[in-house]
Amino acid sequence: MECVFGLVGNDFAIVAADTSAVHSILVHKSNEDKIMILDSHKLIAASGESGDRVQFTEYVQKNVALYQFRNGIPLTTAAAANFTRGELATALRKASIFVAVAIYNKALPCPGLYKGGITSLPVYCITHRTRDAALLISNPYFVNILLAGYDKETGPSLFYIDYIATLHKVDKGAFGYGSYFSLAMMDRHYKSGMTVEEAIDLVDKCIMEIRSRLVVAPPNFVIKIVDKDGAREYAWRESVKDAAVPSA
Amino acid sequence: SVRKIVSLDDHIALACAGLKADARVLINRARIECQSHRLTVEDPVTVEYITRYIAGLQQKYTQSGGVRPFGLSTLIIGFDPYTGVPSLYQTDPSGTFSAWKANATGRNSNSMREFLEKNYKETSGHDTIKLAIRALLEVVESGGKNIEVATMTKEHGLRQLEESEIDAIVAEIEAEKAAAEAAKKALAAPKET
């Protein structure tokens, strides 16, 4: 039920994300910031499996910083988006080897490679008729990303990056169940070259739509903006605050 | 022109003397380590940590087969990310490193170090820059074209001085030297007559 959406204005890009961290039926926290500041003029709004989300976005952030130190100039938004997509694409098909060796009728997978856990069933390869078997499994990052940035030469831009390494440069984009509502809202009200006030108004319309129409709607949202002055937090939209614990 | 002073992270910079090709390799590894450290422990490196890493790398290549030592010494400066205390470290091809209040490395470093030992005072800002350039002018032909100066502050990180700025400070130093010479002559002259 994670909602992430964003749009491009006249000289800025804006992204909004819900701030709920959910595990099955439990809400861990309702003020989780899912929009990372990638560098001075880039934002990465990510949704999906929370471990992957933090791990992958931090990995991209550090590699973007490394590029800047190595080369003396920052990456363009498009370059950062292509790098991000490349990493997702690699993780998708560059498989790691899962080896199950049957010893005394127990299968022992290579520790750390198999996502599912240790199995104690005997293993058998049907085609080669051996009790040893090796499987190639891929390990994709389950993270959907909206990358917003501002470049001096080309202005604001927004990139839609899917967990299976789709890359699109877009004017408006959204992920999650909330996208059904926010995309429809943006399709109706978006026009190119909006001002910050108009864009925030549209973002608020989308949030209201999600809150009222999505069955398990996240209560709180964070909005971040990137323009020529840099990437920064714009506002929070909270309808539920963490209850304060009375002092003993 | 080739830059001898590079930044490794927002708060760490390195200057080197020696084989520039070896320097590129070492600097690249250090930059990766700075980001890797940030990724794994969510903390920027301390100056001591990255110095220890670079020195460790230099040492490794003195005790392995089929490799030769890195042909360079480095001076590493930076601010501790939490205490904000500035530090200066030096490494050499053997892999030893130590902390310093002032130091010089490379050609004619001995005379520069001697000058610093005689004239070092804990200063800040403009005076520190002047001291550094005065030390350099002992062994280098004066002029902004032959001198590279960079300062690091906690707020603004590394800043390379412009040629014009360096020329202005060099002119200031020369003027002071001339004034000192003239004062010495004035003192000596009455004694002679």
Coordinates of C-alpha atoms in Angstrom, one line a residue:
Chain A
M1 CA 0.0 0.0 0.0
E2 CA 3.0 2.3 -0.5
C3 CA 2.3 5.4 -2.5
V4 CA 4.9 7.4 -4.3
F5 CA 4.2 9.9 -7.0
G6 CA 5.8 13.0 -8.6
L7 CA 5.6 15.6 -11.3
V8 CA 7.7 18.2 -13.1
G9 CA 6.9 21.9 -12.9
N10 CA 8.2 25.0 -14.7
D11 CA 11.7 25.0 -13.1
F12 CA 11.3 22.4 -10.4
A13 CA 10.4 18.8 -9.8
I14 CA 8.3 17.6 -6.9
V15 CA 7.9 14.1 -5.4
A16 CA 5.6 12.9 -2.6
A17 CA 5.8 9.6 -0.8
D18 CA 3.8 8.0 2.0
T19 CA 5.6 7.6 5.3
S20 CA 4.3 4.3 6.6
A21 CA 6.5 1.4 7.4
V22 CA 4.3 -1.7 7.4
H23 CA 5.0 -5.4 8.2
S24 CA 2.0 -7.6 7.5
I25 CA -0.7 -6.2 9.8
L26 CA 1.6 -4.1 11.9
V27 CA 2.5 -0.5 11.3
H28 CA 6.2 -0.2 12.5
K29 CA 6.2 3.6 12.1
S30 CA 4.2 6.3 10.4
N31 CA 7.0 8.8 9.8
E32 CA 9.5 6.9 7.7
D33 CA 11.2 9.2 5.2
K34 CA 11.2 7.3 1.8
I35 CA 12.6 10.2 -0.2
M36 CA 16.4 10.3 -0.1
I37 CA 18.4 13.3 -1.0
L38 CA 20.8 11.8 -3.5
D39 CA 23.1 14.8 -3.9
S40 CA 22.6 18.6 -3.8
H41 CA 20.2 18.6 -6.8
K42 CA 18.7 15.1 -6.9
L43 CA 15.9 13.3 -5.0
I44 CA 15.2 9.6 -5.0
A45 CA 11.8 8.5 -3.9
A46 CA 11.7 4.7 -3.4
S47 CA 8.9 2.3 -2.6
G48 CA 9.0 -1.5 -2.1
E49 CA 10.7 -4.0 0.1
S50 CA 12.1 -1.9 2.9
G51 CA 15.4 -3.6 3.3
D52 CA 16.1 -3.4 -0.4
R53 CA 14.8 0.2 -0.5
V54 CA 17.4 1.5 2.1
Q55 CA 20.2 -0.7 0.9
F56 CA 19.8 0.1 -2.8
T57 CA 19.2 3.8 -2.5
E58 CA 22.2 4.2 -0.1
Y59 CA 24.3 2.2 -2.6
V60 CA 23.3 4.5 -5.4
Q61 CA 23.9 7.6 -3.2
K62 CA 27.5 6.6 -2.3
N63 CA 28.3 5.7 -5.9
V64 CA 27.0 9.1 -7.1
A65 CA 29.2 10.8 -4.5
L66 CA 32.2 8.7 -5.6
Y67 CA 31.7 9.8 -9.2
Q68 CA 31.7 13.4 -8.1
F69 CA 35.0 13.0 -6.2
R70 CA 36.6 11.1 -9.0
N71 CA 35.6 13.5 -11.8
G72 CA 35.2 16.8 -10.1
I73 CA 31.7 17.4 -11.4
P74 CA 28.4 15.9 -10.4
L75 CA 26.4 13.4 -12.5
T76 CA 23.5 14.7 -14.5
T77 CA 20.0 13.5 -13.5
A78 CA 19.8 11.4 -16.6
A79 CA 23.2 9.8 -16.0
A80 CA 22.2 9.0 -12.4
A81 CA 19.0 7.5 -13.6
N82 CA 20.8 5.3 -16.1
F83 CA 23.3 4.2 -13.5
T84 CA 20.4 3.2 -11.2
R85 CA 18.6 1.3 -13.9
G86 CA 21.9 -0.4 -14.9
E87 CA 22.4 -1.7 -11.3
L88 CA 18.8 -3.0 -11.2
A89 CA 19.2 -4.7 -14.6
T90 CA 22.4 -6.4 -13.5
A91 CA 20.9 -7.7 -10.3
L92 CA 18.0 -9.1 -12.4
R93 CA 20.0 -11.4 -14.7
K94 CA 23.5 -11.7 -13.3
A95 CA 22.6 -14.8 -11.3
S96 CA 24.4 -16.1 -8.3
I97 CA 24.9 -19.8 -8.0
F98 CA 22.9 -21.7 -5.6
V99 CA 24.6 -25.1 -4.9
A100 CA 22.8 -27.7 -3.0
V101 CA 25.0 -30.7 -2.1
A102 CA 23.3 -33.8 -0.8
I103 CA 25.3 -35.2 2.1
Y104 CA 23.7 -38.0 4.0
N105 CA 20.4 -37.2 2.4
K106 CA 20.5 -33.6 3.6
A107 CA 20.7 -30.7 1.2
L108 CA 23.1 -27.9 2.3
P109 CA 22.7 -24.7 0.3
C110 CA 25.5 -22.2 0.1
P111 CA 25.0 -19.9 3.1
G112 CA 24.1 -16.4 2.2
L113 CA 23.1 -16.9 -1.4
Y114 CA 19.7 -18.6 -1.0
K115 CA 17.0 -16.2 -0.1
G116 CA 14.5 -18.7 1.1
G117 CA 16.4 -20.3 3.9
I118 CA 18.0 -23.7 4.6
T119 CA 16.1 -26.7 3.4
S120 CA 16.5 -30.2 4.8
L121 CA 15.0 -32.0 1.9
P122 CA 17.3 -34.3 -0.2
V123 CA 18.1 -32.8 -3.5
Y124 CA 18.2 -34.6 -6.9
C125 CA 18.8 -33.3 -10.4
I126 CA 16.4 -35.1 -12.7
T127 CA 18.1 -34.4 -16.0
H128 CA 21.6 -35.4 -14.9
R129 CA 20.5 -38.0 -12.4
T130 CA 22.8 -36.9 -9.6
R131 CA 22.3 -36.1 -6.0
D132 CA 24.4 -32.9 -6.4
A133 CA 22.7 -30.0 -8.1
A134 CA 23.4 -26.4 -8.8
L135 CA 20.9 -23.8 -9.6
L136 CA 21.3 -20.3 -10.9
I137 CA 19.0 -17.8 -9.2
S138 CA 18.7 -14.1 -9.7
N139 CA 18.3 -11.7 -6.8
P140 CA 16.5 -8.6 -8.0
Y141 CA 16.0 -5.5 -5.8
F142 CA 12.3 -5.1 -5.2
V143 CA 12.4 -1.3 -5.2
N144 CA 10.5 1.1 -7.4
I145 CA 12.1 4.5 -7.8
L146 CA 11.1 8.0 -9.0
L147 CA 14.3 10.0 -9.5
A148 CA 13.8 13.7 -9.6
G149 CA 16.6 16.2 -10.3
Y150 CA 17.6 19.6 -11.6
D151 CA 20.4 20.2 -14.0
K152 CA 21.7 23.7 -14.8
E153 CA 21.7 23.1 -18.5
T154 CA 18.5 21.1 -19.0
G155 CA 16.3 22.1 -16.0
P156 CA 14.1 19.8 -14.0
S157 CA 13.5 16.1 -14.9
L158 CA 11.7 13.1 -13.5
F159 CA 12.6 9.5 -14.2
Y160 CA 10.4 6.5 -13.6
I161 CA 12.5 3.4 -12.7
D162 CA 10.8 0.1 -12.1
Y163 CA 12.1 -2.8 -10.0
I164 CA 12.7 -4.8 -13.2
A165 CA 14.8 -2.0 -14.6
T166 CA 12.3 -0.1 -16.7
L167 CA 13.4 3.5 -17.4
H168 CA 11.2 6.3 -18.6
K169 CA 11.7 10.0 -18.6
V170 CA 8.3 11.3 -17.6
D171 CA 6.5 14.5 -16.6
K172 CA 4.4 12.7 -14.0
G173 CA 4.7 9.3 -12.5
A174 CA 3.5 7.1 -9.7
F175 CA 4.0 3.7 -8.0
G176 CA 1.9 1.5 -5.9
Y177 CA -1.9 1.1 -5.4
G178 CA -2.0 4.8 -4.9
S179 CA -0.9 5.3 -8.4
Y180 CA -4.4 4.3 -9.6
F181 CA -5.7 7.4 -7.9
S182 CA -2.8 9.9 -8.2
L183 CA -2.1 9.2 -11.8
A184 CA -5.8 9.7 -12.7
M185 CA -5.8 12.9 -10.7
M186 CA -2.6 14.2 -12.4
D187 CA -3.9 13.2 -15.8
R188 CA -6.9 15.4 -15.2
H189 CA -5.2 18.4 -13.7
Y190 CA -1.6 18.4 -14.8
K191 CA -0.4 21.0 -17.3
S192 CA 3.2 21.6 -18.3
G193 CA 5.0 24.6 -16.7
M194 CA 3.0 24.7 -13.4
T195 CA 4.1 26.9 -10.6
V196 CA 5.0 25.5 -7.1
E197 CA 1.7 26.6 -5.7
E198 CA -0.3 24.9 -8.5
A199 CA 1.9 21.7 -8.2
I200 CA 1.4 21.6 -4.4
D201 CA -2.3 22.0 -5.0
L202 CA -2.3 19.0 -7.3
V203 CA -0.2 17.0 -4.9
D204 CA -2.7 17.7 -2.2
K205 CA -5.6 16.7 -4.4
C206 CA -3.8 13.4 -5.1
I207 CA -3.2 12.8 -1.4
M208 CA -6.8 13.5 -0.6
E209 CA -7.9 11.1 -3.2
I210 CA -5.6 8.4 -1.9
R211 CA -6.8 9.0 1.7
S212 CA -10.4 8.8 0.8
R213 CA -10.5 6.0 -1.8
L214 CA -7.6 3.5 -1.0
V215 CA -8.8 0.9 1.5
V216 CA -5.7 0.8 3.7
A217 CA -4.6 4.3 2.9
P218 CA -1.4 5.6 4.5
P219 CA -2.2 8.5 6.8
N220 CA 0.9 10.6 6.4
F221 CA 2.9 11.9 3.4
V222 CA 6.2 13.8 2.9
I223 CA 6.7 16.1 0.0
K224 CA 10.1 17.1 -1.3
I225 CA 11.1 19.5 -4.0
V226 CA 14.2 20.1 -6.2
D227 CA 15.0 23.2 -8.1
K228 CA 17.9 25.4 -9.0
D229 CA 18.5 26.1 -5.3
G230 CA 18.8 22.4 -4.5
A231 CA 16.9 19.4 -3.2
R232 CA 15.0 19.9 0.1
E233 CA 12.0 18.9 2.1
Y234 CA 9.0 20.9 1.3
A235 CA 6.3 19.8 3.7
W236 CA 4.7 16.9 5.6
R237 CA 1.0 16.1 5.3
E238 CA 0.1 14.3 8.6
S239 CA -3.3 13.1 9.6
V240 CA -2.0 10.8 12.3
K241 CA 0.7 11.7 14.7
D242 CA 2.6 9.2 16.8
A243 CA 0.8 9.3 20.2
A244 CA 3.0 11.0 22.8
V245 CA 3.7 8.8 25.8
P246 CA 2.8 10.6 29.1
S247 CA 5.9 10.9 31.3
A248 CA 5.9 8.5 34.3
Chain B
S1 CA 48.2 22.1 -15.1
V2 CA 48.3 19.0 -13.0
R3 CA 46.5 19.3 -9.7
K4 CA 48.5 17.9 -6.8
I5 CA 45.9 18.6 -4.1
V6 CA 42.8 16.5 -4.4
S7 CA 39.8 16.0 -2.1
L8 CA 39.0 12.5 -1.0
D9 CA 35.7 13.3 0.7
D10 CA 33.8 16.4 1.8
H11 CA 36.1 16.8 4.8
I12 CA 39.3 15.2 3.7
A13 CA 42.0 16.3 1.3
L14 CA 45.3 14.9 0.1
A15 CA 48.5 16.4 -1.3
C16 CA 51.2 14.1 -2.7
A17 CA 54.8 14.2 -3.9
G18 CA 56.2 11.6 -6.1
L19 CA 55.0 9.4 -9.0
K20 CA 51.7 10.9 -10.2
A21 CA 50.6 7.6 -11.8
D22 CA 50.9 5.8 -8.5
A23 CA 49.1 8.7 -6.8
R24 CA 46.1 8.2 -9.1
V25 CA 45.8 4.5 -8.0
L26 CA 46.1 5.3 -4.3
I27 CA 43.7 8.3 -4.5
N28 CA 41.1 6.2 -6.3
R29 CA 41.3 3.5 -3.7
A30 CA 41.1 6.0 -0.9
R31 CA 38.0 7.7 -2.4
I32 CA 36.3 4.3 -2.7
E33 CA 37.1 3.5 0.9
C34 CA 35.7 6.9 2.0
Q35 CA 32.3 6.1 0.4
S36 CA 32.4 2.4 1.4
H37 CA 33.0 3.5 5.1
R38 CA 30.0 5.8 4.8
L39 CA 27.9 3.0 3.4
T40 CA 28.7 0.4 5.9
V41 CA 28.9 2.3 9.2
E42 CA 26.8 5.4 8.2
D43 CA 29.6 7.7 9.4
P44 CA 32.2 9.7 7.5
V45 CA 35.8 8.6 7.9
T46 CA 38.1 10.2 10.4
V47 CA 41.4 11.6 9.1
E48 CA 43.3 9.0 11.1
Y49 CA 41.2 6.1 9.7
I50 CA 41.8 7.1 6.1
T51 CA 45.4 7.8 6.7
R52 CA 45.8 4.3 8.3
Y53 CA 44.0 2.8 5.3
I54 CA 46.3 4.6 2.8
A55 CA 49.4 3.8 4.8
G56 CA 48.3 0.2 5.1
L57 CA 47.9 0.0 1.4
Q58 CA 51.4 1.4 0.9
Q59 CA 52.8 -1.1 3.3
K60 CA 51.1 -4.1 1.7
Y61 CA 53.0 -3.3 -1.5
T62 CA 56.3 -3.5 0.3
Q63 CA 55.7 -7.0 1.5
S64 CA 54.1 -8.8 -1.5
G65 CA 55.6 -10.7 -4.4
G66 CA 55.8 -9.2 -7.9
V67 CA 54.9 -5.6 -6.9
R68 CA 56.9 -2.5 -6.1
P69 CA 56.1 0.1 -3.5
F70 CA 54.0 3.2 -4.4
G71 CA 56.5 5.9 -5.2
L72 CA 54.9 8.7 -3.3
S73 CA 54.5 10.4 0.1
T74 CA 51.2 12.0 1.0
L75 CA 50.1 14.8 3.3
I76 CA 46.5 14.2 4.4
I77 CA 44.4 16.9 6.0
G78 CA 40.9 17.0 7.3
F79 CA 38.4 17.7 10.0
D80 CA 37.1 15.1 12.4
P81 CA 33.4 14.8 11.5
Y82 CA 32.2 15.0 15.0
T83 CA 34.7 16.9 17.1
G84 CA 35.5 19.3 14.3
V85 CA 39.2 19.2 15.2
P86 CA 41.5 19.6 12.2
S87 CA 44.4 17.2 11.7
L88 CA 47.4 16.8 9.5
Y89 CA 49.0 13.4 8.7
Q90 CA 51.9 12.2 6.6
T91 CA 52.5 8.8 5.0
D92 CA 55.5 7.6 3.0
P93 CA 56.3 4.6 0.7
S94 CA 57.2 2.4 3.6
G95 CA 53.7 2.7 5.0
T96 CA 54.5 4.6 8.2
F97 CA 52.3 7.4 9.1
S98 CA 52.2 10.1 11.8
A99 CA 50.3 13.2 12.9
W100 CA 51.9 16.6 12.5
K101 CA 51.3 20.2 13.4
A102 CA 53.2 21.3 10.2
N103 CA 55.2 19.3 7.7
A104 CA 56.6 19.2 4.2
T105 CA 57.3 16.4 1.8
G106 CA 59.0 15.9 -1.6
R107 CA 62.0 17.7 -3.0
N108 CA 63.7 20.1 -0.6
S109 CA 61.3 19.1 2.1
N110 CA 64.1 19.2 4.6
S111 CA 64.8 22.9 4.2
M112 CA 61.0 23.6 4.2
R113 CA 60.6 21.6 7.4
E114 CA 63.5 23.5 9.0
F115 CA 61.8 26.7 8.1
L116 CA 58.5 25.5 9.6
E117 CA 60.3 24.3 12.8
K118 CA 61.7 27.8 13.2
N119 CA 58.6 29.8 12.3
Y120 CA 55.6 27.7 13.2
K121 CA 53.0 29.3 15.4
E122 CA 49.5 28.2 15.8
T123 CA 47.7 30.7 13.6
S124 CA 44.5 30.7 11.7
G125 CA 43.1 31.9 8.4
H126 CA 45.2 34.3 6.4
D127 CA 48.3 34.0 8.6
T128 CA 48.4 30.3 8.2
I129 CA 48.2 30.6 4.4
K130 CA 51.0 33.1 4.5
L131 CA 53.2 30.8 6.6
A132 CA 52.7 28.0 4.2
I133 CA 53.5 30.1 1.2
R134 CA 56.6 31.6 2.9
A135 CA 57.8 28.0 3.6
L136 CA 57.2 27.1 -0.1
L137 CA 59.0 30.3 -1.3
E138 CA 62.2 29.1 0.4
V139 CA 62.6 26.4 -2.3
V140 CA 60.3 27.3 -5.1
E141 CA 60.4 30.1 -7.7
S142 CA 58.0 32.7 -6.6
G143 CA 54.8 33.2 -8.5
G144 CA 51.2 32.0 -8.6
K145 CA 52.0 29.8 -11.7
N146 CA 54.4 27.6 -9.7
I147 CA 52.5 27.4 -6.5
E148 CA 49.2 25.5 -5.7
V149 CA 47.5 26.4 -2.5
A150 CA 44.3 24.9 -1.1
T151 CA 42.6 25.6 2.2
M152 CA 40.0 23.5 4.0
T153 CA 37.4 24.8 6.4
K154 CA 34.7 22.9 8.2
E155 CA 32.0 25.0 6.6
H156 CA 33.1 25.1 3.0
G157 CA 35.4 22.1 2.6
L158 CA 38.4 22.3 0.2
R159 CA 38.9 25.5 -1.7
Q160 CA 41.7 25.9 -4.2
L161 CA 43.1 29.5 -4.2
E162 CA 43.1 31.4 -7.5
E163 CA 46.4 32.3 -9.1
S164 CA 45.6 36.0 -8.5
E165 CA 45.0 35.4 -4.8
I166 CA 48.4 33.5 -4.5
D167 CA 50.1 36.3 -6.4
A168 CA 48.7 38.9 -4.0
I169 CA 49.9 37.0 -0.9
V170 CA 53.3 36.4 -2.5
A171 CA 53.5 40.2 -3.1
E172 CA 52.6 40.8 0.5
I173 CA 55.4 38.4 1.7
E174 CA 57.9 40.0 -0.6
A175 CA 57.0 43.4 0.7
E176 CA 57.4 42.2 4.3
K177 CA 60.8 40.7 3.4
A178 CA 61.9 44.0 1.8
A179 CA 60.7 46.0 4.8
A180 CA 62.6 43.6 7.2
E181 CA 65.7 44.0 5.0
A182 CA 65.4 47.8 5.1
A183 CA 64.9 47.8 8.9
K184 CA 68.0 45.6 9.3
K185 CA 70.1 47.9 7.1
A186 CA 68.9 50.9 9.1
L187 CA 70.0 49.3 12.3
A188 CA 73.4 48.3 10.9
A189 CA 74.2 51.6 9.2
P190 CA 74.6 53.8 12.3
K191 CA 77.1 51.3 13.8
E192 CA 79.3 51.5 10.7
T193 CA 79.7 55.3 10.7

